[in-house]
Coordinates of C-alpha atoms in Angstrom, one line a residue:
Chain A
M1 CA -12.8 15.8 -31.4
T2 CA -15.2 13.8 -29.7
A3 CA -16.0 13.9 -25.8
G4 CA -14.1 10.9 -25.0
R5 CA -11.1 11.8 -26.8
L6 CA -11.5 15.1 -25.0
L7 CA -11.5 13.6 -21.8
T8 CA -8.6 11.2 -22.4
A9 CA -6.6 14.2 -23.6
A10 CA -7.6 16.0 -20.4
D11 CA -6.9 13.1 -18.2
L12 CA -3.2 13.0 -19.7
A13 CA -2.8 16.5 -19.2
A14 CA -3.7 16.3 -15.6
T15 CA -1.6 13.0 -15.2
C16 CA 1.5 15.0 -16.6
L17 CA 0.8 18.1 -14.2
F18 CA 0.8 15.8 -11.2
A19 CA 3.9 14.3 -12.2
I20 CA 5.3 18.0 -12.7
E21 CA 4.1 18.8 -9.3
G22 CA 5.1 15.5 -7.5
A23 CA 8.8 15.9 -9.0
I24 CA 8.7 19.7 -8.0
V25 CA 8.3 18.4 -4.2
A26 CA 10.6 16.0 -4.8
R27 CA 13.4 18.5 -5.6
Y28 CA 13.3 19.5 -1.8
A29 CA 13.8 15.8 -0.6
D30 CA 17.4 14.8 -0.5
L31 CA 16.9 12.3 -3.8
D32 CA 18.8 11.2 -6.9
V33 CA 17.2 12.1 -10.1
F34 CA 15.8 8.2 -10.4
G35 CA 14.1 9.2 -6.9
I36 CA 12.4 12.3 -8.7
L37 CA 11.4 10.5 -11.5
V38 CA 9.6 7.6 -9.3
I39 CA 8.0 10.3 -7.0
G40 CA 6.5 12.3 -10.2
F41 CA 5.4 8.6 -11.5
V42 CA 3.8 7.7 -8.0
S43 CA 2.1 11.3 -7.9
A44 CA 0.5 11.1 -11.2
L45 CA -0.6 7.4 -11.4
V46 CA -0.9 5.8 -7.8
G47 CA -4.3 7.3 -7.2
G48 CA -5.9 5.9 -10.2
I49 CA -4.3 2.7 -9.4
I50 CA -5.7 2.2 -6.3
R51 CA -9.1 2.8 -7.5
D52 CA -8.8 0.3 -10.0
V53 CA -7.4 -2.5 -8.0
L54 CA -10.4 -1.6 -5.5
I55 CA -13.0 -2.0 -8.2
G56 CA -11.5 -5.1 -9.6
Y57 CA -10.2 -3.4 -13.1
T58 CA -6.7 -5.0 -13.4
P59 CA -4.5 -4.1 -15.1
P60 CA -5.4 -0.6 -13.8
A61 CA -6.2 1.5 -16.9
S62 CA -2.9 3.5 -16.6
L63 CA -0.7 0.2 -17.0
R64 CA -2.7 -1.1 -19.9
S65 CA -0.5 0.7 -22.2
A66 CA 2.8 2.5 -22.1
I67 CA 0.9 6.0 -22.8
Y68 CA 0.2 7.1 -18.9
P69 CA 3.7 5.9 -17.7
L70 CA 5.4 7.9 -20.3
T71 CA 3.2 11.1 -19.9
A72 CA 4.3 10.6 -16.1
F73 CA 8.0 10.2 -17.0
V74 CA 7.8 13.3 -19.5
G75 CA 6.5 15.5 -16.8
A76 CA 8.8 14.5 -14.3
G77 CA 11.8 14.3 -16.7
A78 CA 10.9 17.8 -17.7
V79 CA 11.4 19.2 -14.1
I80 CA 14.7 17.4 -14.1
A81 CA 15.9 18.9 -17.3
L82 CA 14.4 22.4 -16.7
D83 CA 15.6 22.6 -13.0
Q84 CA 17.0 26.0 -13.2
F85 CA 13.5 27.3 -14.5
V86 CA 11.4 25.7 -11.8
E87 CA 11.8 28.2 -9.1
R88 CA 10.5 30.7 -11.5
V89 CA 7.1 29.1 -12.1
P90 CA 4.6 31.1 -10.1
V91 CA 2.9 29.4 -7.4
A92 CA -0.6 31.0 -8.6
L93 CA -0.1 29.0 -11.6
L94 CA 0.6 25.8 -10.0
Q95 CA -2.2 26.3 -7.5
F96 CA -4.4 27.0 -10.4
T97 CA -3.7 24.1 -12.8
D98 CA -3.4 21.6 -9.6
A99 CA -7.0 22.6 -8.6
A100 CA -7.9 21.6 -12.3
G101 CA -6.2 18.4 -12.4
L102 CA -7.5 17.5 -8.8
A103 CA -11.2 18.0 -9.9
L104 CA -10.7 16.1 -13.1
F105 CA -9.3 13.0 -11.4
A106 CA -11.9 13.2 -8.7
V107 CA -14.9 13.5 -11.1
V108 CA -13.5 10.9 -13.7
G109 CA -12.6 8.6 -10.6
A110 CA -16.3 8.8 -9.2
T111 CA -17.7 8.2 -12.8
K112 CA -15.5 5.0 -13.2
A113 CA -16.8 3.6 -10.2
V114 CA -20.6 4.5 -11.0
D115 CA -20.0 2.8 -14.2
F116 CA -18.5 -0.3 -12.3
K117 CA -22.0 -0.5 -10.3
I118 CA -20.2 1.0 -7.0
N119 CA -22.6 2.2 -4.4
G120 CA -23.0 6.1 -4.7
F121 CA -21.3 6.8 -1.4
V122 CA -18.3 4.4 -1.8
A123 CA -18.0 5.9 -5.6
T124 CA -17.7 9.5 -3.9
L125 CA -14.7 8.1 -1.8
L126 CA -13.3 6.3 -4.8
G127 CA -13.4 9.5 -6.7
A128 CA -11.6 11.2 -3.9
V129 CA -8.9 8.3 -3.6
S130 CA -8.2 9.0 -7.4
A131 CA -7.4 12.4 -6.8
V132 CA -5.6 12.5 -3.7
G133 CA -4.2 8.9 -3.5
G134 CA -1.1 9.6 -5.4
G135 CA -0.1 12.5 -3.3
V136 CA -0.8 10.5 0.0
V137 CA 1.8 7.6 -1.2
R138 CA 4.2 10.5 -2.2
D139 CA 4.3 11.8 1.1
L140 CA 4.4 8.4 2.7
L141 CA 7.7 7.7 0.5
L142 CA 9.0 11.1 1.4
N143 CA 8.6 10.2 5.2
V144 CA 5.9 12.8 6.0
V145 CA 2.5 12.7 7.4
P146 CA 0.3 13.4 4.2
G147 CA -0.6 17.1 3.8
I148 CA -4.4 16.5 3.2
L149 CA -4.6 15.0 6.7
R150 CA -3.5 18.3 8.4
Q151 CA -4.4 21.4 6.1
D152 CA -6.6 22.7 3.7
I153 CA -9.6 22.2 1.7
Y154 CA -8.3 19.6 -0.7
A155 CA -9.5 16.2 -0.4
V156 CA -12.8 17.8 0.8
A157 CA -13.0 19.4 -2.4
A158 CA -12.3 16.5 -4.3
L159 CA -15.2 14.6 -2.0
A160 CA -17.4 17.7 -2.8
G161 CA -16.8 17.4 -6.6
A162 CA -17.2 13.4 -6.8
A163 CA -20.2 13.5 -4.7
V164 CA -22.1 16.1 -7.0
T165 CA -21.1 14.0 -10.0
V166 CA -22.5 11.2 -8.2
L167 CA -25.7 12.6 -7.5
A168 CA -26.0 14.2 -10.9
L169 CA -25.7 10.9 -12.5
R170 CA -28.3 9.2 -10.2
W171 CA -30.6 12.0 -11.2
R172 CA -30.3 10.9 -14.8
M173 CA -28.6 13.9 -15.8
P174 CA -26.8 13.5 -19.2
R175 CA -23.0 12.6 -18.3
A176 CA -21.1 15.4 -19.8
A177 CA -23.5 17.9 -17.8
A178 CA -23.1 15.8 -14.4
M179 CA -19.3 15.8 -14.9
S180 CA -19.1 19.2 -15.9
I181 CA -21.1 20.2 -12.7
G182 CA -18.9 18.1 -10.5
L183 CA -15.7 19.9 -12.1
A184 CA -16.8 23.1 -11.4
V185 CA -17.6 22.5 -7.9
C186 CA -14.3 20.9 -6.9
F187 CA -12.1 23.4 -9.0
L188 CA -14.0 26.7 -7.7
L189 CA -14.2 25.1 -4.1
R190 CA -10.3 24.4 -3.9
I191 CA -9.7 27.9 -5.7
V192 CA -11.9 29.8 -3.1
S193 CA -10.5 28.0 -0.1
V194 CA -7.0 28.7 -1.5
W195 CA -7.7 32.4 -2.0
Q196 CA -9.6 32.6 1.3
G197 CA -7.3 30.6 3.3
W198 CA -10.2 28.4 4.4
H199 CA -9.1 25.7 6.6
L200 CA -11.1 23.1 8.5
P201 CA -11.3 23.1 12.2
R202 CA -9.0 20.9 14.7
L203 CA -10.1 19.6 17.9
Chain B
M1 CA 16.1 -30.8 -13.3
T2 CA 14.0 -29.1 -15.8
A3 CA 14.4 -25.3 -16.6
G4 CA 11.1 -24.7 -14.6
R5 CA 12.3 -26.4 -11.4
L6 CA 15.8 -24.6 -11.6
L7 CA 13.8 -21.4 -12.0
T8 CA 11.5 -22.3 -8.8
A9 CA 14.6 -23.5 -6.9
A10 CA 16.2 -20.0 -7.8
D11 CA 13.3 -18.2 -7.1
L12 CA 13.2 -19.6 -3.4
A13 CA 16.8 -19.4 -2.7
A14 CA 16.3 -15.6 -3.7
T15 CA 13.1 -15.3 -1.5
C16 CA 15.0 -17.0 1.5
L17 CA 17.9 -14.5 1.0
F18 CA 16.1 -11.2 0.5
A19 CA 14.3 -12.5 3.9
I20 CA 17.6 -12.6 5.5
E21 CA 18.8 -9.5 4.4
G22 CA 15.5 -7.8 5.5
A23 CA 15.9 -9.2 8.9
I24 CA 19.3 -8.0 9.0
V25 CA 18.3 -4.5 8.5
A26 CA 15.6 -5.0 11.0
R27 CA 18.1 -6.1 13.8
Y28 CA 19.2 -2.2 13.8
A29 CA 15.7 -1.0 14.2
D30 CA 14.0 -1.3 17.8
L31 CA 11.8 -4.1 17.0
D32 CA 10.9 -7.3 18.9
V33 CA 11.5 -10.9 17.3
F34 CA 7.8 -10.7 15.7
G35 CA 8.7 -7.5 13.9
I36 CA 11.8 -8.7 12.9
L37 CA 10.2 -11.7 11.3
V38 CA 7.6 -9.3 9.6
I39 CA 10.2 -7.1 8.0
G40 CA 11.9 -10.4 6.5
F41 CA 8.6 -11.5 5.3
V42 CA 7.7 -8.0 3.8
S43 CA 10.9 -7.7 2.2
A44 CA 11.1 -11.4 0.6
L45 CA 7.6 -11.3 -0.5
V46 CA 5.7 -7.9 -1.0
G47 CA 7.2 -7.0 -4.4
G48 CA 6.0 -10.1 -6.1
I49 CA 2.4 -9.6 -4.5
I50 CA 2.3 -5.9 -5.7
R51 CA 3.4 -7.1 -9.2
D52 CA 0.7 -10.0 -9.3
V53 CA -2.1 -7.9 -7.8
L54 CA -1.5 -5.1 -10.3
I55 CA -1.7 -7.7 -13.3
G56 CA -4.9 -9.2 -11.9
Y57 CA -3.1 -12.6 -10.6
T58 CA -4.9 -13.1 -7.2
P59 CA -4.1 -14.8 -5.0
P60 CA -0.6 -13.9 -5.7
A61 CA 1.9 -16.5 -6.7
S62 CA 3.5 -16.4 -3.3
L63 CA 0.3 -16.8 -1.4
R64 CA -1.0 -19.9 -3.2
S65 CA 0.6 -22.2 -1.1
A66 CA 3.0 -22.3 2.1
I67 CA 6.3 -22.7 0.5
Y68 CA 7.1 -19.1 -0.4
P69 CA 5.7 -17.5 3.2
L70 CA 7.7 -20.6 5.0
T71 CA 10.8 -19.9 3.1
A72 CA 10.6 -16.3 3.9
F73 CA 10.0 -17.2 7.7
V74 CA 12.9 -19.6 7.8
G75 CA 15.3 -16.9 6.6
A76 CA 14.2 -14.3 8.9
G77 CA 14.1 -17.0 11.6
A78 CA 17.6 -18.0 10.8
V79 CA 18.8 -14.4 11.5
I80 CA 17.1 -14.5 14.7
A81 CA 18.5 -17.9 16.1
L82 CA 22.0 -17.3 14.6
D83 CA 21.9 -13.6 15.9
Q84 CA 25.4 -13.6 17.2
F85 CA 27.1 -14.9 14.2
V86 CA 25.1 -12.3 11.7
E87 CA 27.7 -9.6 12.0
R88 CA 30.5 -11.7 11.0
V89 CA 28.8 -12.1 7.7
P90 CA 31.0 -10.5 5.1
V91 CA 29.1 -7.4 3.6
A92 CA 30.8 -8.4 0.0
L93 CA 29.0 -11.7 0.3
L94 CA 25.5 -10.1 1.0
Q95 CA 26.0 -7.4 -1.8
F96 CA 27.1 -10.2 -3.9
T97 CA 24.0 -12.5 -3.4
D98 CA 21.9 -9.5 -2.9
A99 CA 22.7 -8.5 -6.7
A100 CA 21.7 -12.1 -8.0
G101 CA 18.6 -12.1 -6.1
L102 CA 17.8 -8.6 -7.5
A103 CA 18.6 -9.9 -10.9
L104 CA 16.4 -12.9 -10.6
F105 CA 13.3 -11.1 -9.2
A106 CA 13.5 -8.6 -12.1
V107 CA 14.1 -10.9 -14.7
V108 CA 11.4 -13.3 -13.5
G109 CA 9.0 -10.6 -12.7
A110 CA 9.4 -8.9 -15.9
T111 CA 9.0 -12.2 -17.8
K112 CA 5.7 -12.9 -16.0
A113 CA 4.3 -9.6 -16.7
V114 CA 5.2 -10.4 -20.8
D115 CA 3.3 -13.7 -20.1
F116 CA 0.3 -12.0 -19.1
K117 CA 0.5 -9.5 -22.2
I118 CA 1.3 -6.8 -20.4
N119 CA 2.9 -3.8 -22.8
G120 CA 6.4 -3.8 -22.8
F121 CA 7.7 -0.4 -21.3
V122 CA 4.9 -1.5 -18.2
A123 CA 6.3 -5.2 -18.1
T124 CA 9.7 -3.4 -17.3
L125 CA 8.4 -1.2 -14.6
L126 CA 6.8 -4.2 -13.1
G127 CA 10.0 -6.3 -13.3
A128 CA 11.7 -3.5 -11.4
V129 CA 8.5 -3.5 -8.8
S130 CA 9.2 -7.1 -8.2
A131 CA 12.5 -6.7 -7.2
V132 CA 12.6 -3.4 -5.3
G133 CA 9.1 -3.4 -3.9
G134 CA 9.8 -5.4 -1.1
G135 CA 12.7 -3.5 0.0
V136 CA 10.6 -0.1 -0.4
V137 CA 7.6 -1.4 1.7
R138 CA 10.3 -2.4 4.6
D139 CA 11.6 1.0 4.3
L140 CA 8.4 2.6 5.0
L141 CA 7.6 0.1 7.8
L142 CA 11.0 1.2 9.5
N143 CA 10.0 4.8 9.0
V144 CA 12.8 5.8 6.6
V145 CA 12.7 7.1 3.0
P146 CA 13.3 4.3 0.5
G147 CA 17.0 4.0 0.0
I148 CA 16.4 3.4 -3.8
L149 CA 15.3 6.8 -4.1
R150 CA 18.6 8.3 -2.6
Q151 CA 21.4 6.4 -3.7
D152 CA 23.0 3.7 -5.8
I153 CA 22.5 2.1 -9.0
Y154 CA 19.8 -0.6 -7.6
A155 CA 16.4 0.1 -9.1
V156 CA 18.1 1.2 -12.4
A157 CA 20.0 -2.1 -12.6
A158 CA 16.7 -4.0 -11.9
L159 CA 15.1 -1.8 -14.6
A160 CA 17.9 -2.3 -17.0
G161 CA 17.8 -6.4 -16.5
A162 CA 14.0 -6.3 -17.0
A163 CA 14.2 -4.1 -20.0
V164 CA 16.8 -6.3 -21.7
T165 CA 14.7 -9.5 -21.2
V166 CA 11.6 -7.5 -22.4
L167 CA 13.3 -6.7 -25.5
A168 CA 14.9 -10.1 -26.0
L169 CA 11.6 -11.6 -25.9
R170 CA 10.0 -9.6 -28.2
W171 CA 12.9 -10.4 -30.5
R172 CA 11.6 -13.9 -30.2
M173 CA 14.8 -15.0 -28.5
P174 CA 14.2 -18.3 -26.6
R175 CA 12.8 -18.1 -23.3
A176 CA 16.0 -19.3 -21.4
A177 CA 18.3 -16.9 -23.3
A178 CA 16.5 -13.7 -22.9
M179 CA 16.0 -14.6 -19.3
S180 CA 19.8 -15.2 -18.9
I181 CA 21.1 -12.0 -20.8
G182 CA 18.7 -10.1 -18.6
L183 CA 20.1 -11.7 -15.5
A184 CA 23.7 -11.0 -16.6
V185 CA 23.0 -7.2 -17.3
C186 CA 21.3 -6.7 -14.1
F187 CA 23.8 -8.5 -12.0
L188 CA 26.9 -6.9 -13.7
L189 CA 25.6 -3.5 -13.8
R190 CA 24.9 -3.8 -10.0
I191 CA 28.1 -5.4 -9.1
V192 CA 30.3 -3.0 -11.0
S193 CA 28.2 0.1 -9.5
V194 CA 29.0 -1.1 -6.0
W195 CA 32.7 -1.7 -6.9
Q196 CA 33.1 1.5 -8.9
G197 CA 30.9 3.6 -6.3
W198 CA 28.9 4.7 -9.0
H199 CA 26.1 6.9 -8.1
L200 CA 23.1 8.8 -10.3
P201 CA 23.3 12.5 -10.4
R202 CA 21.4 14.7 -8.0
L203 CA 20.0 18.1 -9.1
Chain C
M1 CA -31.7 -13.6 14.8
T2 CA -29.6 -16.0 12.8
A3 CA -25.8 -17.0 13.0
G4 CA -25.1 -15.0 10.2
R5 CA -26.8 -11.9 10.9
L6 CA -25.1 -12.0 14.6
L7 CA -21.8 -12.1 12.9
T8 CA -22.8 -9.2 10.6
A9 CA -23.8 -7.4 13.5
A10 CA -20.6 -8.0 15.6
D11 CA -18.4 -7.4 12.5
L12 CA -20.0 -4.0 12.3
A13 CA -19.5 -3.3 16.1
A14 CA -15.8 -4.2 15.4
T15 CA -15.7 -1.7 12.8
C16 CA -17.2 1.0 14.7
L17 CA -14.9 0.1 17.5
F18 CA -11.8 0.2 15.7
A19 CA -12.7 3.4 13.9
I20 CA -13.3 5.1 17.3
E21 CA -9.6 3.7 18.7
G22 CA -8.0 4.9 15.4
A23 CA -9.9 8.5 15.7
I24 CA -8.5 8.8 19.2
V25 CA -5.0 7.8 18.4
A26 CA -5.2 10.4 15.7
R27 CA -6.5 13.1 18.1
Y28 CA -2.9 13.2 19.5
A29 CA -1.4 13.8 16.1
D30 CA -1.6 17.3 14.5
L31 CA -4.6 16.7 12.1
D32 CA -7.7 18.6 11.2
V33 CA -11.1 16.8 11.4
F34 CA -10.9 15.7 7.8
G35 CA -7.7 13.8 8.9
I36 CA -9.3 12.2 11.9
L37 CA -12.0 10.8 10.0
V38 CA -9.6 9.2 7.4
I39 CA -7.6 7.9 10.1
G40 CA -10.7 6.3 11.7
F41 CA -11.7 5.0 8.5
V42 CA -8.5 3.5 7.7
S43 CA -8.2 1.7 11.0
A44 CA -11.4 0.2 10.6
L45 CA -11.4 -0.9 6.9
V46 CA -8.2 -1.3 5.2
G47 CA -7.1 -4.7 7.1
G48 CA -10.3 -6.3 5.5
I49 CA -9.6 -4.4 2.2
I50 CA -6.1 -5.9 2.1
R51 CA -7.3 -9.1 2.8
D52 CA -9.9 -9.1 0.2
V53 CA -7.8 -7.6 -2.7
L54 CA -5.0 -10.7 -2.0
I55 CA -7.8 -13.2 -2.2
G56 CA -9.3 -11.6 -5.4
Y57 CA -12.4 -10.7 -3.9
T58 CA -13.0 -7.2 -5.5
P59 CA -14.4 -4.9 -5.0
P60 CA -13.8 -5.7 -1.4
A61 CA -16.7 -6.7 1.1
S62 CA -16.3 -3.3 2.9
L63 CA -16.7 -1.2 -0.4
R64 CA -20.0 -3.3 -1.7
S65 CA -22.3 -1.3 0.1
A66 CA -22.1 2.0 2.2
I67 CA -23.0 0.3 5.5
Y68 CA -19.3 -0.7 6.3
P69 CA -18.0 3.1 5.5
L70 CA -20.7 4.6 7.4
T71 CA -20.2 2.7 10.5
A72 CA -16.6 3.8 10.3
F73 CA -17.4 7.6 9.9
V74 CA -20.0 7.3 12.6
G75 CA -17.5 5.7 15.0
A76 CA -14.6 8.4 14.2
G77 CA -17.4 11.1 14.3
A78 CA -18.3 10.4 17.8
V79 CA -14.9 10.9 18.7
I80 CA -14.9 14.2 17.3
A81 CA -18.3 15.2 18.4
L82 CA -17.5 14.1 21.8
D83 CA -14.2 15.2 22.0
Q84 CA -14.5 16.4 25.6
F85 CA -15.6 13.3 27.1
V86 CA -13.1 11.1 25.2
E87 CA -10.3 11.6 27.7
R88 CA -12.5 10.2 30.7
V89 CA -13.2 6.9 29.0
P90 CA -11.4 4.2 30.7
V91 CA -8.1 2.6 29.2
A92 CA -9.2 -0.9 30.5
L93 CA -12.6 -0.5 28.4
L94 CA -10.8 0.4 25.3
Q95 CA -8.2 -2.4 25.9
F96 CA -11.3 -5.0 26.6
T97 CA -13.2 -4.3 23.4
D98 CA -10.1 -3.8 21.4
A99 CA -9.1 -7.2 22.2
A100 CA -12.8 -8.3 21.2
G101 CA -12.6 -6.5 17.9
L102 CA -9.0 -8.3 17.1
A103 CA -10.5 -11.6 17.9
L104 CA -13.5 -11.0 15.5
F105 CA -11.7 -9.5 12.6
A106 CA -8.8 -12.1 12.9
V107 CA -11.2 -15.1 13.0
V108 CA -13.5 -13.6 10.5
G109 CA -10.6 -12.9 8.2
A110 CA -9.2 -16.4 8.5
T111 CA -12.5 -18.2 8.0
K112 CA -13.1 -16.2 4.7
A113 CA -9.7 -17.2 3.5
V114 CA -10.3 -20.8 3.7
D115 CA -13.9 -20.3 2.4
F116 CA -11.7 -18.6 -0.7
K117 CA -9.8 -22.0 -0.5
I118 CA -6.6 -20.6 0.5
N119 CA -4.0 -22.5 2.2
G120 CA -4.3 -23.0 6.0
F121 CA -0.9 -21.3 6.9
V122 CA -1.5 -18.4 4.4
A123 CA -5.1 -18.2 5.9
T124 CA -4.0 -17.9 9.2
L125 CA -1.5 -15.1 7.8
L126 CA -4.4 -13.3 6.4
G127 CA -6.7 -13.4 9.4
A128 CA -4.0 -11.8 11.2
V129 CA -3.5 -9.1 8.2
S130 CA -7.4 -8.4 8.3
A131 CA -7.2 -7.7 12.3
V132 CA -4.1 -5.6 12.2
G133 CA -3.6 -4.2 8.8
G134 CA -5.8 -1.2 9.3
G135 CA -3.6 0.0 12.6
V136 CA -0.3 -0.7 10.5
V137 CA -1.4 1.9 7.7
R138 CA -2.8 4.2 10.3
D139 CA 0.7 4.2 11.8
L140 CA 2.3 4.6 8.3
L141 CA 0.1 7.5 7.8
L142 CA 0.9 9.2 11.2
N143 CA 4.6 8.6 10.4
V144 CA 5.5 6.4 13.1
V145 CA 7.0 2.6 13.1
P146 CA 4.0 0.4 13.6
G147 CA 3.4 -0.4 17.1
I148 CA 3.0 -4.4 16.1
L149 CA 6.5 -4.6 15.4
R150 CA 7.8 -3.3 18.5
Q151 CA 5.8 -4.3 21.4
D152 CA 2.9 -6.4 23.0
I153 CA 1.4 -9.6 22.2
Y154 CA -1.0 -8.1 19.8
A155 CA -0.5 -9.4 16.4
V156 CA 0.7 -12.8 17.7
A157 CA -2.7 -13.1 19.5
A158 CA -4.3 -12.5 16.1
L159 CA -2.3 -15.3 14.4
A160 CA -3.1 -17.5 17.5
G161 CA -6.9 -17.1 17.1
A162 CA -6.4 -17.3 13.3
A163 CA -4.4 -20.4 13.6
V164 CA -6.9 -22.2 15.7
T165 CA -9.9 -21.4 14.0
V166 CA -8.1 -22.8 10.8
L167 CA -7.1 -26.1 12.5
A168 CA -10.5 -26.6 13.9
L169 CA -12.1 -26.0 10.5
R170 CA -9.8 -28.3 9.0
W171 CA -10.7 -31.0 11.7
R172 CA -14.4 -30.6 10.4
M173 CA -15.2 -28.9 13.5
P174 CA -18.9 -27.0 13.1
R175 CA -18.2 -23.4 11.9
A176 CA -19.7 -21.9 14.9
A177 CA -17.6 -23.9 17.3
A178 CA -14.4 -23.3 15.2
M179 CA -14.9 -19.6 15.5
S180 CA -15.8 -19.5 18.7
I181 CA -12.6 -21.4 20.0
G182 CA -10.4 -18.9 17.7
L183 CA -12.1 -15.8 19.3
A184 CA -11.5 -17.2 22.7
V185 CA -7.8 -18.0 22.0
C186 CA -7.1 -14.7 20.7
F187 CA -9.2 -12.6 23.2
L188 CA -8.0 -14.4 26.2
L189 CA -4.2 -14.3 25.1
R190 CA -4.5 -10.7 24.6
I191 CA -6.2 -9.8 27.5
V192 CA -3.8 -12.0 29.7
S193 CA -0.7 -10.4 28.1
V194 CA -1.8 -6.9 28.8
W195 CA -2.7 -7.5 32.3
Q196 CA 0.4 -9.8 32.8
G197 CA 2.4 -7.3 30.8
W198 CA 3.9 -10.1 28.5
H199 CA 6.1 -8.8 25.8
L200 CA 7.8 -10.7 23.0
P201 CA 11.9 -10.9 23.6
R202 CA 14.1 -8.5 21.6
L203 CA 17.8 -9.6 20.2

């Protein structure tokens, strides 16, 4: 398997995971099964769609074939089909895999922005938007203030991973190395902050 | 009148209708007259705008001349001007015409996506987005969970009409026939589901 | 200083101001410091981003270099750093400078749309979207109905300034004169309506 195919496989896995997580959140809102599918779809795909629209890459990558939407629907559909088992999934497993998905979306998003000649600071922001945009729009649809504005080292971990990747690419580090370092920074920062109960200060 | 002009006329009629409906919903929120106009405008135009931005057709069709925005403002303005008569409009008439508008937006949206070489599955999704996107953003602005996520065979009817149109076009059916079948499927599914009180299951 | 550099300087000043105002609003929501930065950023930049995406100018102007995002972060960061002094800022000063920022964003936005050959009526709408779009998305993120739909001559002042600018440009008035008249109309209409307590009618 080449590096490119490995990356695509990881991206699809993260898409499926984010759809699963979105659908799990949606189960607690008063929605019908269609609404749960939509929330899963939005959670998985909208972050990358916003990034692609902003860099001018339309149609967005995830809408250029059926594979990303189908992957999102499979993930959300699995939550509906396996409804009775969902509550038995350990929270720690979800947090662990979510941190991996967050890191992947942030690093891939930032790298894509750099490929499109976007300024490094903006590329870092777009990496974070790729990673957290779906969750923000999910929260808007569920009529709650987006969680990332209120608590946790979550978007900040995405920003950190994206920033490290952008800097490493600027320093001419090989692409696979730059992305690996960014992934590690985002993933570890997120996991340690959950483990240690870190939060950002408030006024 | 050619088929093209007939379609444009129907599209403008549906735009006006969606603006009227949006403004009627907005009357029950605590808005001023400007707010009611904005909600009418958003309800009528934002679904198509989102579709056009996603397929890369910018400026969106409805912003390339004044005719679509003006039509939306006329519809919403009529609700304000005729405020005292609005409550006498029979609900059944609104549901009937709304089902027609829904079908038209879904089928036209899906057809346009196919014209832009979008994958059939994604074109179906974009047809539904064209039809329901305005209502979703209206609900976000009014600070309620979008109705389509909670109840009714509404977005599903749009998806069904869009899917049938996409399949018929793929099977090389003449354009007018493909669109007519899609319109009929969406319209009938919506009308029958209202009449029979069909809902999607919940978990 | 040339007219172009003066305009850019004014645009950056308005960006910083809108970020400050957004962050001040965000202080009253239950957010962490990251959330306050995001709200400041959104308030300052999203209106222009929506306009640029709609006219097909991607990446949007404010994401083509680091200067606009950095300016927004400096404004929002200043609110966080000077938290204890924020409540002593006179409301009248904020309203006065806000009216200036509103006028600038509306007139610059409408002028840019005209430059992109957008129809005059739509260019007026896009000018207003440039000016109020950031505040609307801020309100959505804070889970309240956007203030511009409910009260005050605010978006209407933006529309008036944008409309006057578009008409003056169509009448071949020199660019600086057309923009100056639009700025004056928007600014004065906003200031007088605050001073006189003008509101739009309700149904």
